[in-house]
Coordinates of C-alpha atoms in Angstrom, one line a residue:
Chain E
E1 CA 0.0 -0.1 0.1
I2 CA 1.0 3.6 -0.5
V3 CA 2.3 5.2 2.7
L4 CA 1.7 8.9 3.1
T5 CA 4.2 10.8 5.3
Q6 CA 3.1 14.2 6.5
S7 CA 5.5 16.8 8.0
P8 CA 5.9 18.5 10.2
G9 CA 3.8 16.7 12.8
T10 CA 2.9 20.0 14.5
L11 CA 3.2 23.6 13.1
S12 CA 3.0 26.4 15.7
L13 CA 2.1 29.7 14.0
S14 CA 0.3 32.9 14.7
P15 CA -2.9 34.2 12.9
G16 CA -1.9 35.9 9.7
E17 CA 1.2 33.7 9.1
R18 CA 1.7 31.4 6.2
A19 CA 1.4 27.6 6.7
T20 CA 3.1 25.1 4.6
L21 CA 2.2 21.5 5.0
S22 CA 4.0 18.6 3.3
C23 CA 2.7 15.1 2.2
R24 CA 5.2 12.6 0.8
A25 CA 4.1 9.4 -0.8
S26 CA 6.0 6.2 -0.7
Q27 CA 5.5 5.7 -4.4
S28 CA 4.3 8.1 -7.2
V29 CA 0.7 9.1 -6.9
S30 CA -1.4 10.8 -9.7
S31 CA -2.1 14.2 -8.6
S32 CA -5.8 13.6 -9.7
H33 CA -5.9 11.1 -6.7
L34 CA -4.6 13.2 -3.9
S35 CA -6.8 15.0 -1.5
W36 CA -6.5 17.1 1.7
Y37 CA -8.9 17.2 4.6
Q38 CA -9.2 19.5 7.7
Q39 CA -10.4 18.1 11.0
K40 CA -11.3 20.0 14.1
P41 CA -11.8 18.4 17.5
G42 CA -15.0 16.4 17.8
Q43 CA -15.8 16.8 14.1
A44 CA -15.5 14.6 11.1
P45 CA -12.9 15.4 8.5
R46 CA -13.9 18.0 5.9
L47 CA -12.7 17.9 2.3
L48 CA -10.5 20.9 1.4
M49 CA -8.7 20.0 -1.7
Y50 CA -8.9 17.3 -4.4
G51 CA -6.9 16.6 -7.5
A52 CA -4.0 18.0 -5.4
S53 CA -4.9 21.6 -6.3
T54 CA -8.7 22.1 -6.7
R55 CA -10.6 23.6 -3.8
A56 CA -13.7 21.9 -2.6
T57 CA -17.0 23.7 -2.5
G58 CA -16.9 26.6 -0.1
I59 CA -13.2 26.5 0.6
P60 CA -11.6 29.9 0.7
D61 CA -8.9 30.8 -1.7
R62 CA -6.3 31.3 1.1
F63 CA -6.0 27.5 0.8
S64 CA -4.0 26.2 -2.1
G65 CA -2.5 22.8 -3.1
S66 CA 0.3 21.7 -5.3
G67 CA 2.6 19.0 -6.1
S68 CA 3.1 15.9 -8.2
G69 CA 4.6 12.5 -8.1
T70 CA 5.6 11.8 -4.5
D71 CA 5.6 15.4 -3.1
F72 CA 2.6 17.4 -2.4
T73 CA 2.0 20.6 -0.4
L74 CA -0.9 22.4 1.2
T75 CA -0.4 26.1 1.8
I76 CA -2.6 28.3 3.9
S77 CA -1.6 31.9 2.8
R78 CA -2.7 33.8 5.9
L79 CA -4.0 31.8 8.9
E80 CA -7.4 32.8 10.2
P81 CA -8.5 31.7 13.7
E82 CA -10.7 29.0 12.3
D83 CA -7.8 27.4 10.4
F84 CA -6.2 26.0 13.5
A85 CA -6.9 22.3 13.2
V86 CA -5.4 18.9 11.9
Y87 CA -4.8 18.4 8.2
Y88 CA -4.7 15.0 6.5
C89 CA -3.7 14.1 3.0
Q90 CA -5.3 10.9 1.3
Q91 CA -4.7 9.0 -1.8
Y92 CA -6.8 6.7 -4.0
Y93 CA -4.4 6.2 -6.7
S94 CA -4.1 2.5 -5.7
S95 CA -6.2 0.5 -3.3
P96 CA -6.3 0.6 -0.4
R97 CA -7.1 4.3 0.2
T98 CA -4.6 5.6 2.6
F99 CA -4.3 8.7 4.8
G100 CA -1.3 10.4 6.3
R101 CA -0.9 10.8 10.0
G102 CA -1.8 14.4 9.9
T103 CA -0.2 17.8 10.6
K104 CA -1.6 19.7 13.5
V105 CA -1.6 23.5 13.0
E106 CA -1.7 25.1 16.5
I107 CA -1.7 28.7 17.7
K108 CA 1.7 29.9 18.7
Chain U
Q1 CA -26.6 18.2 -0.1
V2 CA -26.2 14.5 1.0
Q3 CA -26.2 13.9 4.7
L4 CA -24.9 10.7 6.4
Q5 CA -25.8 9.4 9.9
E6 CA -24.2 6.5 11.5
S7 CA -26.0 4.3 14.1
G8 CA -25.3 1.2 16.1
P9 CA -24.1 -0.1 19.5
G10 CA -21.4 1.9 21.2
L11 CA -20.1 -1.1 23.0
V12 CA -19.1 -4.5 21.6
K13 CA -17.7 -7.5 23.5
P14 CA -14.3 -8.9 22.4
S15 CA -14.7 -11.6 19.8
G16 CA -18.1 -10.3 18.9
T17 CA -19.4 -8.6 15.8
L18 CA -19.5 -4.8 15.3
S19 CA -22.5 -3.7 13.3
L20 CA -23.1 -0.2 12.1
T21 CA -25.5 1.4 9.7
C22 CA -25.3 4.6 7.7
A23 CA -28.5 6.3 6.7
V24 CA -28.3 8.5 3.6
S25 CA -30.6 11.5 3.3
G26 CA -30.8 14.3 0.8
G27 CA -29.8 11.9 -2.0
Y28 CA -30.2 8.4 -3.3
I29 CA -27.9 5.6 -2.4
S30 CA -28.4 4.4 -6.0
S31 CA -26.7 7.5 -7.4
S32 CA -23.2 7.4 -8.8
N33 CA -21.3 7.3 -5.6
W34 CA -19.1 4.9 -3.7
W35 CA -20.1 4.6 0.0
S36 CA -17.3 4.0 2.5
W37 CA -16.5 3.3 6.1
V38 CA -13.5 5.0 7.6
R39 CA -12.3 4.6 11.2
Q40 CA -10.2 6.7 13.4
S41 CA -8.3 5.7 16.5
P42 CA -5.6 7.4 18.4
G43 CA -3.1 4.7 17.6
K44 CA -3.8 4.2 13.9
G45 CA -5.1 7.6 12.7
L46 CA -7.5 7.5 9.8
E47 CA -8.0 4.1 8.3
W48 CA -10.2 3.2 5.4
V49 CA -12.2 0.1 6.0
G50 CA -14.0 -0.4 2.7
E51 CA -16.6 0.8 0.2
I52 CA -19.6 -0.3 -1.7
Y53 CA -21.5 0.8 -4.9
H54 CA -25.3 0.5 -5.1
S55 CA -24.8 -2.5 -7.5
G56 CA -23.2 -4.4 -4.5
S57 CA -19.7 -4.1 -5.7
T58 CA -17.3 -3.8 -2.9
N59 CA -13.7 -3.1 -2.1
Y60 CA -12.1 -3.7 1.2
N61 CA -8.9 -2.8 3.0
P62 CA -6.7 -6.0 2.8
S63 CA -5.8 -5.6 6.5
L64 CA -9.5 -6.2 7.4
R65 CA -10.8 -8.1 4.4
S66 CA -11.2 -11.4 6.2
R67 CA -13.4 -9.8 8.9
V68 CA -15.4 -7.2 7.0
T69 CA -18.7 -7.2 5.1
I70 CA -20.3 -4.0 3.8
S71 CA -23.8 -4.2 2.4
V72 CA -26.3 -1.9 0.9
D73 CA -30.1 -1.7 1.4
K74 CA -31.5 0.4 -1.5
S75 CA -35.1 0.2 0.0
K76 CA -33.9 1.9 3.1
N77 CA -31.4 4.2 1.5
Q78 CA -28.7 2.9 3.8
F79 CA -25.5 0.8 3.9
S80 CA -24.1 -1.2 6.7
L81 CA -20.8 -2.4 8.1
K82 CA -20.1 -5.8 9.8
L83 CA -16.8 -6.4 11.4
T84 CA -16.3 -9.9 13.0
S85 CA -14.0 -11.2 15.7
V86 CA -13.4 -7.7 17.1
T87 CA -10.6 -6.9 19.6
A88 CA -9.7 -3.8 21.5
A89 CA -7.7 -2.7 18.5
D90 CA -11.0 -2.2 16.6
S91 CA -12.2 0.4 19.1
A92 CA -12.4 3.6 17.2
V93 CA -14.7 6.4 15.9
Y94 CA -16.4 4.9 12.8
Y95 CA -17.4 7.3 10.1
C96 CA -19.4 6.7 6.9
A97 CA -18.4 8.8 4.0
K98 CA -19.4 9.4 0.3
A99 CA -17.1 9.6 -2.7
S100 CA -18.7 10.9 -6.0
M101 CA -17.8 9.2 -9.2
S102 CA -18.2 12.6 -10.9
V103 CA -15.0 13.8 -9.2
A104 CA -11.6 12.5 -10.3
G105 CA -9.8 10.7 -7.6
L106 CA -13.0 9.9 -5.7
P107 CA -12.4 12.2 -2.6
F108 CA -14.7 12.0 0.3
D109 CA -17.0 14.9 -0.1
S110 CA -19.5 14.0 2.6
W111 CA -19.0 12.5 6.0
G112 CA -21.2 11.4 8.8
Q113 CA -20.6 12.8 12.2
G114 CA -19.0 9.6 13.5
T115 CA -19.9 7.1 16.1
L116 CA -17.6 5.8 18.8
V117 CA -17.4 2.0 19.2
T118 CA -15.5 0.7 22.2
V119 CA -14.6 -3.1 22.3
S120 CA -14.7 -4.2 25.9
S121 CA -16.1 -6.8 28.2

């Protein structure tokens, strides 16, 4: 199965700062099959990005995604208070679907 | 907007069978979607359990395949999960989720709120 490694594990930043989250795959993944999710405590994950760089419905444009092959990035240009959460990448290029272990973005 | 709602026992005995149902509202289970179960535990993070199409076609995570059955009930617009021979390692929050075939890569665009299942005697 494809293992997704996310880094860093925790990102401590202040509102207004830029956040850069990494997701590295153990083998090449089609960018069409790479998604990002946001999860807040006590809530289900929410789809942020799919196809590596397409924002899901209702996701603000401060969120952007990029990457190809084995390296993908989620960028939050200016952190808003509601953006502090855990972010997961996920692939379905090959079965089984797999998720990364997550990056927690916390308030510094 | 499709909404999903999990239901089922919150406590299952070791070696027993975990059974959950996901009710679909605001849409039809016979539409062009794959319907999945995903679980989340502190130790293993998010883990995809398996998925089903309304035709009955299924895909399972190989790590659980020998113990998992996912089925669909079109008359009730719901799908279900059965996991046999459970142990404490199966304790987790279980989510049902939808992946639309109209979106490349089949991301999960709708999720249930999740239900906590604890395996304990």
